[in-house]
């Protein structure tokens, strides 16, 4: 049996009639050139370029996964702090994700606390993957006290609750990430039910 490579998926090729029928059309590996098939071919090629432009096979999946998460950033309620990359790294580690400090970009404006006004509000950090891809990650501030009497009440499924942005200029990005997150959660619920 002769195996022939005639192009990438989505390419339009010209071959002999018998070869086209027996080797491409009947097995479902090809289609006649029609306006619909050309549109489908164009979409397939664009998707292939998108995947090829990533630094590794898992980079696209990693970006999508990170952008679907809400990272809980737990900060001390009694001691003054300014959010730094290591706070975000520790929060990622608690979520089972290992991210070096050098890969984390914070918002341009610093976030200081403790501040009760910041409780359950969101901001966005950027995680750089393989020095190429960038993922925006929603972060939500929670205050914690070492004294059990001073602790705030626990909120179940906090990531499903609506939240305000700390910085109004990030509202559109956070809304888009929130929409992606809710779509991902619904998809997971459907596959696990």
PDB file of C-alpha atoms in Angstrom:
ATOM      1  CA  UNK A   1       0.000   0.000   0.000  1.00  0.00           C
ATOM      2  CA  UNK A   2       1.340   3.404  -0.992  1.00  0.00           C
ATOM      3  CA  UNK A   3       1.043   6.181   1.607  1.00  0.00           C
ATOM      4  CA  UNK A   4       1.215   9.713   0.265  1.00  0.00           C
ATOM      5  CA  UNK A   5       1.273  12.972   2.202  1.00  0.00           C
ATOM      6  CA  UNK A   6      -0.644  15.518   0.148  1.00  0.00           C
ATOM      7  CA  UNK A   7      -0.861  18.480   2.508  1.00  0.00           C
ATOM      8  CA  UNK A   8      -1.927  19.713   5.887  1.00  0.00           C
ATOM      9  CA  UNK A   9      -5.461  19.397   7.197  1.00  0.00           C
ATOM     10  CA  UNK A  10      -7.565  22.127   5.587  1.00  0.00           C
ATOM     11  CA  UNK A  11      -5.375  22.466   2.482  1.00  0.00           C
ATOM     12  CA  UNK A  12      -6.956  22.456  -0.972  1.00  0.00           C
ATOM     13  CA  UNK A  13      -5.122  20.048  -3.285  1.00  0.00           C
ATOM     14  CA  UNK A  14      -5.517  18.862  -6.879  1.00  0.00           C
ATOM     15  CA  UNK A  15      -5.249  15.107  -7.446  1.00  0.00           C
ATOM     16  CA  UNK A  16      -6.357  12.600 -10.074  1.00  0.00           C
ATOM     17  CA  UNK A  17     -10.058  11.740 -10.113  1.00  0.00           C
ATOM     18  CA  UNK A  18      -9.687   8.041  -9.132  1.00  0.00           C
ATOM     19  CA  UNK A  19      -7.246   8.844  -6.330  1.00  0.00           C
ATOM     20  CA  UNK A  20      -9.557  11.561  -5.002  1.00  0.00           C
ATOM     21  CA  UNK A  21     -12.568   9.274  -5.004  1.00  0.00           C
ATOM     22  CA  UNK A  22     -10.929   6.091  -3.646  1.00  0.00           C
ATOM     23  CA  UNK A  23      -8.414   7.532  -1.191  1.00  0.00           C
ATOM     24  CA  UNK A  24      -9.929  10.822  -0.020  1.00  0.00           C
ATOM     25  CA  UNK A  25     -13.692  11.072  -0.575  1.00  0.00           C
ATOM     26  CA  UNK A  26     -14.807   7.508   0.255  1.00  0.00           C
ATOM     27  CA  UNK A  27     -12.760   7.242   3.509  1.00  0.00           C
ATOM     28  CA  UNK A  28     -13.922  10.738   4.520  1.00  0.00           C
ATOM     29  CA  UNK A  29     -10.437  12.277   4.426  1.00  0.00           C
ATOM     30  CA  UNK A  30     -11.407  14.935   1.897  1.00  0.00           C
ATOM     31  CA  UNK A  31     -14.327  16.794   0.378  1.00  0.00           C
ATOM     32  CA  UNK A  32     -15.267  18.382  -2.934  1.00  0.00           C
ATOM     33  CA  UNK A  33     -14.348  22.044  -3.345  1.00  0.00           C
ATOM     34  CA  UNK A  34     -17.535  23.947  -2.535  1.00  0.00           C
ATOM     35  CA  UNK A  35     -18.000  27.372  -0.956  1.00  0.00           C
ATOM     36  CA  UNK A  36     -18.947  25.659   2.335  1.00  0.00           C
ATOM     37  CA  UNK A  37     -15.938  23.333   2.199  1.00  0.00           C
ATOM     38  CA  UNK A  38     -13.619  26.276   1.452  1.00  0.00           C
ATOM     39  CA  UNK A  39     -15.014  28.185   4.458  1.00  0.00           C
ATOM     40  CA  UNK A  40     -14.548  25.104   6.668  1.00  0.00           C
ATOM     41  CA  UNK A  41     -11.003  24.686   5.294  1.00  0.00           C
ATOM     42  CA  UNK A  42     -10.225  28.314   6.105  1.00  0.00           C
ATOM     43  CA  UNK A  43     -11.422  27.852   9.720  1.00  0.00           C
ATOM     44  CA  UNK A  44      -9.373  24.656  10.103  1.00  0.00           C
ATOM     45  CA  UNK A  45      -6.213  26.403   8.854  1.00  0.00           C
ATOM     46  CA  UNK A  46      -6.767  29.381  11.193  1.00  0.00           C
ATOM     47  CA  UNK A  47      -7.221  27.063  14.174  1.00  0.00           C
ATOM     48  CA  UNK A  48      -4.063  25.136  13.188  1.00  0.00           C
ATOM     49  CA  UNK A  49      -2.086  28.409  13.004  1.00  0.00           C
ATOM     50  CA  UNK A  50      -3.376  29.394  16.442  1.00  0.00           C
ATOM     51  CA  UNK A  51      -2.204  26.104  17.948  1.00  0.00           C
ATOM     52  CA  UNK A  52       1.142  26.215  16.087  1.00  0.00           C
ATOM     53  CA  UNK A  53       1.857  29.689  17.399  1.00  0.00           C
ATOM     54  CA  UNK A  54       2.079  28.410  20.982  1.00  0.00           C
ATOM     55  CA  UNK A  55       5.403  27.474  22.545  1.00  0.00           C
ATOM     56  CA  UNK A  56       4.311  23.959  23.524  1.00  0.00           C
ATOM     57  CA  UNK A  57       1.431  21.558  23.072  1.00  0.00           C
ATOM     58  CA  UNK A  58       0.081  22.225  26.545  1.00  0.00           C
ATOM     59  CA  UNK A  59       0.547  26.022  26.555  1.00  0.00           C
ATOM     60  CA  UNK A  60      -2.870  26.742  25.020  1.00  0.00           C
ATOM     61  CA  UNK A  61      -4.565  24.416  27.522  1.00  0.00           C
ATOM     62  CA  UNK A  62      -2.644  26.025  30.380  1.00  0.00           C
ATOM     63  CA  UNK A  63      -3.720  29.526  29.308  1.00  0.00           C
ATOM     64  CA  UNK A  64      -7.362  28.437  29.057  1.00  0.00           C
ATOM     65  CA  UNK A  65      -7.210  26.684  32.429  1.00  0.00           C
ATOM     66  CA  UNK A  66      -5.637  29.653  34.224  1.00  0.00           C
ATOM     67  CA  UNK A  67      -8.079  32.111  32.664  1.00  0.00           C
ATOM     68  CA  UNK A  68     -11.005  30.011  33.914  1.00  0.00           C
ATOM     69  CA  UNK A  69      -9.864  30.142  37.560  1.00  0.00           C
ATOM     70  CA  UNK A  70     -10.533  32.554  40.414  1.00  0.00           C
ATOM     71  CA  UNK A  71      -7.464  32.691  42.640  1.00  0.00           C
ATOM     72  CA  UNK A  72      -8.141  33.295  46.320  1.00  0.00           C
ATOM     73  CA  UNK A  73      -5.489  35.667  47.692  1.00  0.00           C
ATOM     74  CA  UNK A  74      -5.673  35.378  51.487  1.00  0.00           C
ATOM     75  CA  UNK A  75      -4.092  38.312  53.296  1.00  0.00           C
ATOM     76  CA  UNK A  76      -3.582  39.034  56.996  1.00  0.00           C
ATOM     77  CA  UNK A  77      -6.289  41.144  58.606  1.00  0.00           C
ATOM     78  CA  UNK A  78      -4.011  42.444  61.399  1.00  0.00           C
ATOM     79  CA  UNK A  79      -0.694  43.274  59.711  1.00  0.00           C
ATOM     80  CA  UNK A  80      -0.027  45.876  57.008  1.00  0.00           C
ATOM     81  CA  UNK A  81       0.826  44.486  53.588  1.00  0.00           C
ATOM     82  CA  UNK A  82       1.297  45.349  49.941  1.00  0.00           C
ATOM     83  CA  UNK A  83       0.529  42.606  47.431  1.00  0.00           C
ATOM     84  CA  UNK A  84       3.736  41.296  45.854  1.00  0.00           C
ATOM     85  CA  UNK A  85       4.415  38.475  43.374  1.00  0.00           C
ATOM     86  CA  UNK A  86       5.256  36.039  46.175  1.00  0.00           C
ATOM     87  CA  UNK A  87       1.745  36.474  47.636  1.00  0.00           C
ATOM     88  CA  UNK A  88       0.315  35.409  44.291  1.00  0.00           C
ATOM     89  CA  UNK A  89       2.810  32.510  44.026  1.00  0.00           C
ATOM     90  CA  UNK A  90       1.733  31.229  47.453  1.00  0.00           C
ATOM     91  CA  UNK A  91      -1.939  31.542  46.477  1.00  0.00           C
ATOM     92  CA  UNK A  92      -1.279  29.558  43.302  1.00  0.00           C
ATOM     93  CA  UNK A  93       0.596  26.931  45.302  1.00  0.00           C
ATOM     94  CA  UNK A  94      -2.392  26.555  47.653  1.00  0.00           C
ATOM     95  CA  UNK A  95      -4.484  25.909  44.546  1.00  0.00           C
ATOM     96  CA  UNK A  96      -2.020  23.229  43.377  1.00  0.00           C
ATOM     97  CA  UNK A  97      -0.444  25.360  40.636  1.00  0.00           C
ATOM     98  CA  UNK A  98       3.296  26.124  40.682  1.00  0.00           C
ATOM     99  CA  UNK A  99       4.205  29.507  39.214  1.00  0.00           C
ATOM    100  CA  UNK A 100       7.592  31.224  39.730  1.00  0.00           C
ATOM    101  CA  UNK A 101       7.606  34.850  40.919  1.00  0.00           C
ATOM    102  CA  UNK A 102       9.316  35.968  37.699  1.00  0.00           C
ATOM    103  CA  UNK A 103       6.297  34.803  35.663  1.00  0.00           C
ATOM    104  CA  UNK A 104       3.797  36.912  37.622  1.00  0.00           C
ATOM    105  CA  UNK A 105       2.957  40.493  36.623  1.00  0.00           C
ATOM    106  CA  UNK A 106       0.892  42.527  39.074  1.00  0.00           C
ATOM    107  CA  UNK A 107      -1.376  45.476  38.251  1.00  0.00           C
ATOM    108  CA  UNK A 108       0.414  48.790  37.717  1.00  0.00           C
ATOM    109  CA  UNK A 109      -1.139  50.285  40.854  1.00  0.00           C
ATOM    110  CA  UNK A 110      -0.137  48.707  44.178  1.00  0.00           C
ATOM    111  CA  UNK A 111      -2.744  47.100  46.434  1.00  0.00           C
ATOM    112  CA  UNK A 112      -2.371  47.918  50.150  1.00  0.00           C
ATOM    113  CA  UNK A 113      -4.116  46.480  53.173  1.00  0.00           C
ATOM    114  CA  UNK A 114      -5.597  45.409  55.387  1.00  0.00           C
ATOM    115  CA  UNK A 115      -8.611  47.231  54.018  1.00  0.00           C
ATOM    116  CA  UNK A 116     -12.172  46.016  54.646  1.00  0.00           C
ATOM    117  CA  UNK A 117     -13.224  47.770  51.428  1.00  0.00           C
ATOM    118  CA  UNK A 118     -11.087  45.284  49.445  1.00  0.00           C
ATOM    119  CA  UNK A 119     -12.755  42.172  50.900  1.00  0.00           C
ATOM    120  CA  UNK A 120     -14.012  39.910  48.066  1.00  0.00           C
ATOM    121  CA  UNK A 121     -13.009  42.409  45.387  1.00  0.00           C
ATOM    122  CA  UNK A 122     -11.084  41.287  42.325  1.00  0.00           C
ATOM    123  CA  UNK A 123      -7.989  42.303  40.444  1.00  0.00           C
ATOM    124  CA  UNK A 124      -6.125  40.750  37.566  1.00  0.00           C
ATOM    125  CA  UNK A 125      -2.585  39.368  37.325  1.00  0.00           C
ATOM    126  CA  UNK A 126      -0.776  38.193  34.225  1.00  0.00           C
ATOM    127  CA  UNK A 127       1.079  34.870  34.197  1.00  0.00           C
ATOM    128  CA  UNK A 128       3.701  34.393  31.479  1.00  0.00           C
ATOM    129  CA  UNK A 129       4.070  30.795  30.260  1.00  0.00           C
ATOM    130  CA  UNK A 130       7.320  29.681  28.580  1.00  0.00           C
ATOM    131  CA  UNK A 131       8.352  33.351  28.172  1.00  0.00           C
ATOM    132  CA  UNK A 132       5.735  33.654  25.412  1.00  0.00           C
ATOM    133  CA  UNK A 133       2.063  33.104  26.234  1.00  0.00           C
ATOM    134  CA  UNK A 134       0.251  35.360  28.663  1.00  0.00           C
ATOM    135  CA  UNK A 135      -2.739  34.343  30.769  1.00  0.00           C
ATOM    136  CA  UNK A 136      -4.892  36.806  32.686  1.00  0.00           C
ATOM    137  CA  UNK A 137      -5.979  35.399  36.055  1.00  0.00           C
ATOM    138  CA  UNK A 138      -8.773  36.709  38.272  1.00  0.00           C
ATOM    139  CA  UNK A 139      -7.656  37.173  41.886  1.00  0.00           C
ATOM    140  CA  UNK A 140     -10.008  37.790  44.784  1.00  0.00           C
ATOM    141  CA  UNK A 141      -8.818  39.213  48.121  1.00  0.00           C
ATOM    142  CA  UNK A 142      -9.874  37.569  51.381  1.00  0.00           C
ATOM    143  CA  UNK A 143      -8.815  38.803  54.813  1.00  0.00           C
ATOM    144  CA  UNK A 144      -7.771  36.260  57.437  1.00  0.00           C
ATOM    145  CA  UNK A 145      -7.201  36.614  61.152  1.00  0.00           C
ATOM    146  CA  UNK A 146      -5.164  34.361  63.421  1.00  0.00           C
ATOM    147  CA  UNK A 147      -7.727  35.059  66.139  1.00  0.00           C
ATOM    148  CA  UNK A 148     -10.816  32.884  65.482  1.00  0.00           C
ATOM    149  CA  UNK A 149     -13.104  35.521  67.015  1.00  0.00           C
ATOM    150  CA  UNK A 150     -11.972  38.118  64.425  1.00  0.00           C
ATOM    151  CA  UNK A 151     -12.371  35.900  61.358  1.00  0.00           C
ATOM    152  CA  UNK A 152     -14.863  36.815  58.669  1.00  0.00           C
ATOM    153  CA  UNK A 153     -17.598  34.274  57.948  1.00  0.00           C
ATOM    154  CA  UNK A 154     -16.745  31.606  55.396  1.00  0.00           C
ATOM    155  CA  UNK A 155     -18.445  31.991  52.008  1.00  0.00           C
ATOM    156  CA  UNK A 156     -19.095  28.719  50.183  1.00  0.00           C
ATOM    157  CA  UNK A 157     -18.349  28.727  46.446  1.00  0.00           C
ATOM    158  CA  UNK A 158     -17.062  32.317  46.550  1.00  0.00           C
ATOM    159  CA  UNK A 159     -15.873  32.029  42.936  1.00  0.00           C
ATOM    160  CA  UNK A 160     -19.485  31.759  41.740  1.00  0.00           C
ATOM    161  CA  UNK A 161     -20.515  35.010  43.442  1.00  0.00           C
ATOM    162  CA  UNK A 162     -20.398  38.332  41.606  1.00  0.00           C
ATOM    163  CA  UNK A 163     -17.597  40.653  42.624  1.00  0.00           C
ATOM    164  CA  UNK A 164     -16.504  44.223  42.017  1.00  0.00           C
ATOM    165  CA  UNK A 165     -13.108  45.104  40.563  1.00  0.00           C
ATOM    166  CA  UNK A 166     -10.578  46.939  42.704  1.00  0.00           C
ATOM    167  CA  UNK A 167      -9.544  48.959  39.652  1.00  0.00           C
ATOM    168  CA  UNK A 168     -12.427  50.135  37.410  1.00  0.00           C
ATOM    169  CA  UNK A 169     -10.180  49.975  34.326  1.00  0.00           C
ATOM    170  CA  UNK A 170      -9.959  46.163  34.755  1.00  0.00           C
ATOM    171  CA  UNK A 171     -13.758  45.710  34.803  1.00  0.00           C
ATOM    172  CA  UNK A 172     -14.016  44.597  31.158  1.00  0.00           C
ATOM    173  CA  UNK A 173     -11.165  42.071  31.440  1.00  0.00           C
ATOM    174  CA  UNK A 174     -12.558  40.636  34.681  1.00  0.00           C
ATOM    175  CA  UNK A 175     -16.058  40.398  33.186  1.00  0.00           C
ATOM    176  CA  UNK A 176     -14.703  38.499  30.173  1.00  0.00           C
ATOM    177  CA  UNK A 177     -12.726  36.141  32.450  1.00  0.00           C
ATOM    178  CA  UNK A 178     -15.802  35.702  34.651  1.00  0.00           C
ATOM    179  CA  UNK A 179     -17.835  34.707  31.595  1.00  0.00           C
ATOM    180  CA  UNK A 180     -15.159  32.183  30.527  1.00  0.00           C
ATOM    181  CA  UNK A 181     -15.063  30.784  34.052  1.00  0.00           C
ATOM    182  CA  UNK A 182     -18.843  30.296  34.225  1.00  0.00           C
ATOM    183  CA  UNK A 183     -18.883  28.611  30.802  1.00  0.00           C
ATOM    184  CA  UNK A 184     -16.106  26.266  31.928  1.00  0.00           C
ATOM    185  CA  UNK A 185     -17.957  25.431  35.174  1.00  0.00           C
ATOM    186  CA  UNK A 186     -21.170  24.662  33.245  1.00  0.00           C
ATOM    187  CA  UNK A 187     -19.231  22.466  30.815  1.00  0.00           C
ATOM    188  CA  UNK A 188     -17.668  20.548  33.733  1.00  0.00           C
ATOM    189  CA  UNK A 189     -21.080  20.099  35.380  1.00  0.00           C
ATOM    190  CA  UNK A 190     -22.499  18.657  32.151  1.00  0.00           C
ATOM    191  CA  UNK A 191     -19.620  16.209  31.683  1.00  0.00           C
ATOM    192  CA  UNK A 192     -19.742  15.039  35.304  1.00  0.00           C
ATOM    193  CA  UNK A 193     -23.524  14.538  35.501  1.00  0.00           C
TER     194      UNK A 193
END
